[in-house]
PDB file of C-alpha atoms and ligand atoms in Angstrom:
ATOM      1  CA  UNK A  24     -56.817 -33.816 -32.554  1.00 86.00           C
ATOM      2  CA  UNK A  25     -57.134 -29.840 -32.345  1.00 89.00           C
ATOM      3  CA  UNK A  26     -57.954 -28.611 -29.275  1.00 93.00           C
ATOM      4  CA  UNK A  27     -60.740 -26.392 -31.788  1.00 93.00           C
ATOM      5  CA  UNK A  28     -62.431 -28.770 -33.140  1.00 93.00           C
ATOM      6  CA  UNK A  29     -62.910 -31.060 -29.645  1.00 95.00           C
ATOM      7  CA  UNK A  30     -64.184 -27.900 -28.216  1.00 96.00           C
ATOM      8  CA  UNK A  31     -66.828 -27.538 -30.726  1.00 96.00           C
ATOM      9  CA  UNK A  32     -68.091 -31.151 -30.882  1.00 95.00           C
ATOM     10  CA  UNK A  33     -68.409 -30.882 -27.557  1.00 96.00           C
ATOM     11  CA  UNK A  34     -70.414 -27.353 -27.705  1.00 96.00           C
ATOM     12  CA  UNK A  35     -67.488 -26.117 -24.465  1.00 96.00           C
ATOM     13  CA  UNK A  36     -68.535 -22.729 -23.406  1.00 96.00           C
ATOM     14  CA  UNK A  37     -64.999 -20.476 -22.730  1.00 94.00           C
ATOM     15  CA  UNK A  38     -64.659 -19.829 -18.776  1.00 88.00           C
ATOM     16  CA  UNK A  39     -61.359 -17.887 -17.545  1.00 84.00           C
ATOM     17  CA  UNK A  40     -57.956 -17.759 -19.548  1.00 85.00           C
ATOM     18  CA  UNK A  41     -57.626 -20.816 -21.857  1.00 88.00           C
ATOM     19  CA  UNK A  42     -60.248 -23.273 -20.172  1.00 94.00           C
ATOM     20  CA  UNK A  43     -63.632 -24.582 -21.523  1.00 95.00           C
ATOM     21  CA  UNK A  44     -66.267 -26.335 -19.760  1.00 96.00           C
ATOM     22  CA  UNK A  45     -68.902 -28.232 -21.259  1.00 97.00           C
ATOM     23  CA  UNK A  46     -71.061 -31.426 -20.483  1.00 97.00           C
ATOM     24  CA  UNK A  47     -69.197 -34.365 -19.982  1.00 97.00           C
ATOM     25  CA  UNK A  48     -70.102 -37.331 -22.665  1.00 97.00           C
ATOM     26  CA  UNK A  49     -69.022 -39.995 -20.700  1.00 97.00           C
ATOM     27  CA  UNK A  50     -72.333 -40.023 -18.079  1.00 97.00           C
ATOM     28  CA  UNK A  51     -75.858 -37.836 -18.217  1.00 96.00           C
ATOM     29  CA  UNK A  52     -74.971 -34.256 -17.558  1.00 95.00           C
ATOM     30  CA  UNK A  53     -77.385 -32.145 -16.682  1.00 93.00           C
ATOM     31  CA  UNK A  54     -75.091 -29.249 -15.711  1.00 92.00           C
ATOM     32  CA  UNK A  55     -72.041 -28.820 -17.281  1.00 95.00           C
ATOM     33  CA  UNK A  56     -69.128 -30.754 -15.233  1.00 96.00           C
ATOM     34  CA  UNK A  57     -66.464 -31.379 -18.012  1.00 96.00           C
ATOM     35  CA  UNK A  58     -63.810 -28.986 -17.887  1.00 95.00           C
ATOM     36  CA  UNK A  59     -60.893 -28.877 -21.038  1.00 96.00           C
ATOM     37  CA  UNK A  60     -57.995 -26.953 -21.440  1.00 95.00           C
ATOM     38  CA  UNK A  61     -54.415 -26.827 -22.568  1.00 91.00           C
ATOM     39  CA  UNK A  62     -51.213 -28.377 -21.047  1.00 88.00           C
ATOM     40  CA  UNK A  63     -47.977 -26.575 -21.565  1.00 84.00           C
ATOM     41  CA  UNK A  64     -46.529 -29.130 -24.012  1.00 84.00           C
ATOM     42  CA  UNK A  65     -49.710 -28.742 -26.128  1.00 86.00           C
ATOM     43  CA  UNK A  66     -51.777 -32.120 -24.862  1.00 90.00           C
ATOM     44  CA  UNK A  67     -55.573 -31.794 -24.165  1.00 94.00           C
ATOM     45  CA  UNK A  68     -56.129 -31.867 -20.384  1.00 94.00           C
ATOM     46  CA  UNK A  69     -60.239 -32.886 -19.324  1.00 95.00           C
ATOM     47  CA  UNK A  70     -61.968 -33.433 -16.340  1.00 95.00           C
ATOM     48  CA  UNK A  71     -64.960 -34.346 -15.134  1.00 95.00           C
ATOM     49  CA  UNK A  72     -65.861 -33.121 -11.490  1.00 94.00           C
ATOM     50  CA  UNK A  73     -68.306 -36.152 -11.928  1.00 95.00           C
ATOM     51  CA  UNK A  74     -65.508 -38.330 -11.442  1.00 96.00           C
ATOM     52  CA  UNK A  75     -65.866 -40.021 -14.862  1.00 96.00           C
ATOM     53  CA  UNK A  76     -61.999 -41.515 -15.833  1.00 95.00           C
ATOM     54  CA  UNK A  77     -60.328 -40.360 -19.382  1.00 95.00           C
ATOM     55  CA  UNK A  78     -61.194 -43.604 -20.782  1.00 95.00           C
ATOM     56  CA  UNK A  79     -64.258 -42.700 -20.418  1.00 96.00           C
ATOM     57  CA  UNK A  80     -64.638 -39.602 -21.872  1.00 97.00           C
ATOM     58  CA  UNK A  81     -62.010 -39.975 -24.970  1.00 96.00           C
ATOM     59  CA  UNK A  82     -64.494 -43.633 -25.741  1.00 96.00           C
ATOM     60  CA  UNK A  83     -67.771 -41.599 -25.276  1.00 96.00           C
ATOM     61  CA  UNK A  84     -66.327 -38.383 -27.629  1.00 95.00           C
ATOM     62  CA  UNK A  85     -65.255 -41.627 -30.178  1.00 95.00           C
ATOM     63  CA  UNK A  86     -61.355 -41.139 -30.027  1.00 93.00           C
ATOM     64  CA  UNK A  87     -58.363 -42.109 -28.396  1.00 92.00           C
ATOM     65  CA  UNK A  88     -56.618 -41.059 -25.205  1.00 92.00           C
ATOM     66  CA  UNK A  89     -53.621 -40.547 -27.373  1.00 90.00           C
ATOM     67  CA  UNK A  90     -55.539 -38.182 -29.651  1.00 91.00           C
ATOM     68  CA  UNK A  91     -55.576 -35.785 -27.025  1.00 93.00           C
ATOM     69  CA  UNK A  92     -51.613 -35.617 -26.825  1.00 88.00           C
ATOM     70  CA  UNK A  93     -49.859 -33.352 -29.987  1.00 83.00           C
ATOM     71  CA  UNK A  94     -48.557 -35.375 -32.799  1.00 74.00           C
ATOM     72  CA  UNK A  95     -44.663 -34.716 -32.241  1.00 67.00           C
ATOM     73  CA  UNK A  96     -45.344 -35.755 -28.485  1.00 55.00           C
ATOM     74  CA  UNK A  97     -46.745 -39.152 -29.697  1.00 54.00           C
ATOM     75  CA  UNK A  98     -44.378 -41.685 -30.171  1.00 56.00           C
ATOM     76  CA  UNK A  99     -41.375 -39.449 -28.676  1.00 55.00           C
ATOM     77  CA  UNK A 100     -40.542 -41.647 -25.430  1.00 55.00           C
ATOM     78  CA  UNK A 101     -37.173 -41.942 -24.931  1.00 55.00           C
ATOM     79  CA  UNK A 102     -36.417 -44.894 -27.262  1.00 55.00           C
ATOM     80  CA  UNK A 103     -33.407 -47.205 -25.405  1.00 60.00           C
ATOM     81  CA  UNK A 104     -29.960 -47.486 -27.473  1.00 61.00           C
ATOM     82  CA  UNK A 105     -30.900 -51.592 -29.458  1.00 69.00           C
ATOM     83  CA  UNK A 106     -27.473 -52.268 -27.796  1.00 69.00           C
ATOM     84  CA  UNK A 107     -27.147 -53.798 -24.387  1.00 77.00           C
ATOM     85  CA  UNK A 108     -23.802 -53.378 -22.719  1.00 78.00           C
ATOM     86  CA  UNK A 109     -22.911 -56.470 -23.370  1.00 82.00           C
ATOM     87  CA  UNK A 110     -22.858 -55.970 -27.193  1.00 82.00           C
ATOM     88  CA  UNK A 111     -21.032 -52.918 -26.763  1.00 80.00           C
ATOM     89  CA  UNK A 112     -18.069 -54.890 -24.640  1.00 85.00           C
ATOM     90  CA  UNK A 113     -18.200 -57.440 -27.248  1.00 86.00           C
ATOM     91  CA  UNK A 114     -17.075 -54.679 -30.020  1.00 85.00           C
ATOM     92  CA  UNK A 115     -14.936 -52.683 -28.271  1.00 89.00           C
ATOM     93  CA  UNK A 116     -12.851 -55.824 -27.089  1.00 90.00           C
ATOM     94  CA  UNK A 117     -12.766 -56.705 -30.923  1.00 89.00           C
ATOM     95  CA  UNK A 118     -11.451 -53.556 -31.495  1.00 89.00           C
ATOM     96  CA  UNK A 119      -9.040 -52.985 -28.895  1.00 92.00           C
ATOM     97  CA  UNK A 120      -7.574 -56.195 -30.006  1.00 92.00           C
ATOM     98  CA  UNK A 121      -7.047 -54.454 -33.932  1.00 91.00           C
ATOM     99  CA  UNK A 122      -5.375 -51.339 -31.900  1.00 93.00           C
ATOM    100  CA  UNK A 123      -2.416 -54.559 -30.426  1.00 93.00           C
ATOM    101  CA  UNK A 124      -2.049 -55.852 -33.402  1.00 91.00           C
ATOM    102  CA  UNK A 125      -1.355 -52.657 -34.328  1.00 92.00           C
ATOM    103  CA  UNK A 126       0.517 -51.759 -31.525  1.00 93.00           C
ATOM    104  CA  UNK A 127       2.504 -54.955 -32.155  1.00 93.00           C
ATOM    105  CA  UNK A 128       3.105 -54.225 -36.019  1.00 92.00           C
ATOM    106  CA  UNK A 129       4.863 -50.744 -34.876  1.00 92.00           C
ATOM    107  CA  UNK A 130       6.278 -52.297 -32.056  1.00 93.00           C
ATOM    108  CA  UNK A 131       8.354 -54.767 -34.968  1.00 93.00           C
ATOM    109  CA  UNK A 132       9.586 -52.198 -36.299  1.00 94.00           C
ATOM    110  CA  UNK A 133       7.007 -52.701 -39.249  1.00 92.00           C
ATOM    111  CA  UNK A 134       4.834 -49.816 -41.187  1.00 92.00           C
ATOM    112  CA  UNK A 135       1.165 -50.448 -41.258  1.00 91.00           C
ATOM    113  CA  UNK A 136      -0.348 -50.809 -44.535  1.00 92.00           C
ATOM    114  CA  UNK A 137      -2.896 -47.896 -45.722  1.00 92.00           C
ATOM    115  CA  UNK A 138      -5.316 -50.460 -44.850  1.00 91.00           C
ATOM    116  CA  UNK A 139      -4.138 -51.418 -41.288  1.00 91.00           C
ATOM    117  CA  UNK A 140      -3.697 -48.013 -40.445  1.00 92.00           C
ATOM    118  CA  UNK A 141      -7.563 -47.141 -41.555  1.00 92.00           C
ATOM    119  CA  UNK A 142      -8.432 -50.116 -39.840  1.00 92.00           C
ATOM    120  CA  UNK A 143      -6.903 -48.462 -36.422  1.00 93.00           C
ATOM    121  CA  UNK A 144      -8.803 -45.159 -36.754  1.00 91.00           C
ATOM    122  CA  UNK A 145     -11.710 -47.141 -37.303  1.00 90.00           C
ATOM    123  CA  UNK A 146     -11.200 -49.019 -33.830  1.00 90.00           C
ATOM    124  CA  UNK A 147     -10.093 -45.889 -32.333  1.00 89.00           C
ATOM    125  CA  UNK A 148     -13.472 -44.299 -33.640  1.00 88.00           C
ATOM    126  CA  UNK A 149     -15.731 -47.041 -32.581  1.00 86.00           C
ATOM    127  CA  UNK A 150     -13.770 -47.443 -28.930  1.00 86.00           C
ATOM    128  CA  UNK A 151     -14.963 -43.509 -29.126  1.00 83.00           C
ATOM    129  CA  UNK A 152     -18.617 -44.276 -29.706  1.00 82.00           C
ATOM    130  CA  UNK A 153     -19.222 -46.941 -27.176  1.00 78.00           C
ATOM    131  CA  UNK A 154     -19.406 -44.668 -24.345  1.00 71.00           C
ATOM    132  CA  UNK A 155     -22.047 -42.720 -26.312  1.00 73.00           C
ATOM    133  CA  UNK A 156     -23.936 -45.950 -28.091  1.00 69.00           C
ATOM    134  CA  UNK A 157     -24.715 -47.552 -24.095  1.00 62.00           C
ATOM    135  CA  UNK A 158     -25.466 -44.664 -23.160  1.00 57.00           C
TER     136      UNK A 158
HETATM  137 ZN1  LIG B 204     -68.472 -36.902 -16.942  1.00 73.00          ZN
END
């Protein structure tokens, strides 16, 4: 929700810099006791000096609490890696085996086929990525 829409919906009056005051929709408010301001990250901050909670205020406005947040912030909670450390270790263990097989092949004086050399590169790449994936 845009701050300007909220301000007009509440018929808010400006006081001070980037601060507004309005009658709280969540209680019988004779004198305006709801302050509205904007957080540094763009979220709309509401505070009722009579003590109404944010849930009661937004419910009275017919909006959800998350609508007070700028769209970019909604759903931007730090996402967890879909891989557990155990998943990563399983992959690393397998890739280490690929490296071992390649090393044995070369120790026996054989040349890696182009396919095996490519697979070795993939293994090294996955091992390097393991740390980032698990982080
Ligand atoms: Zn209130």
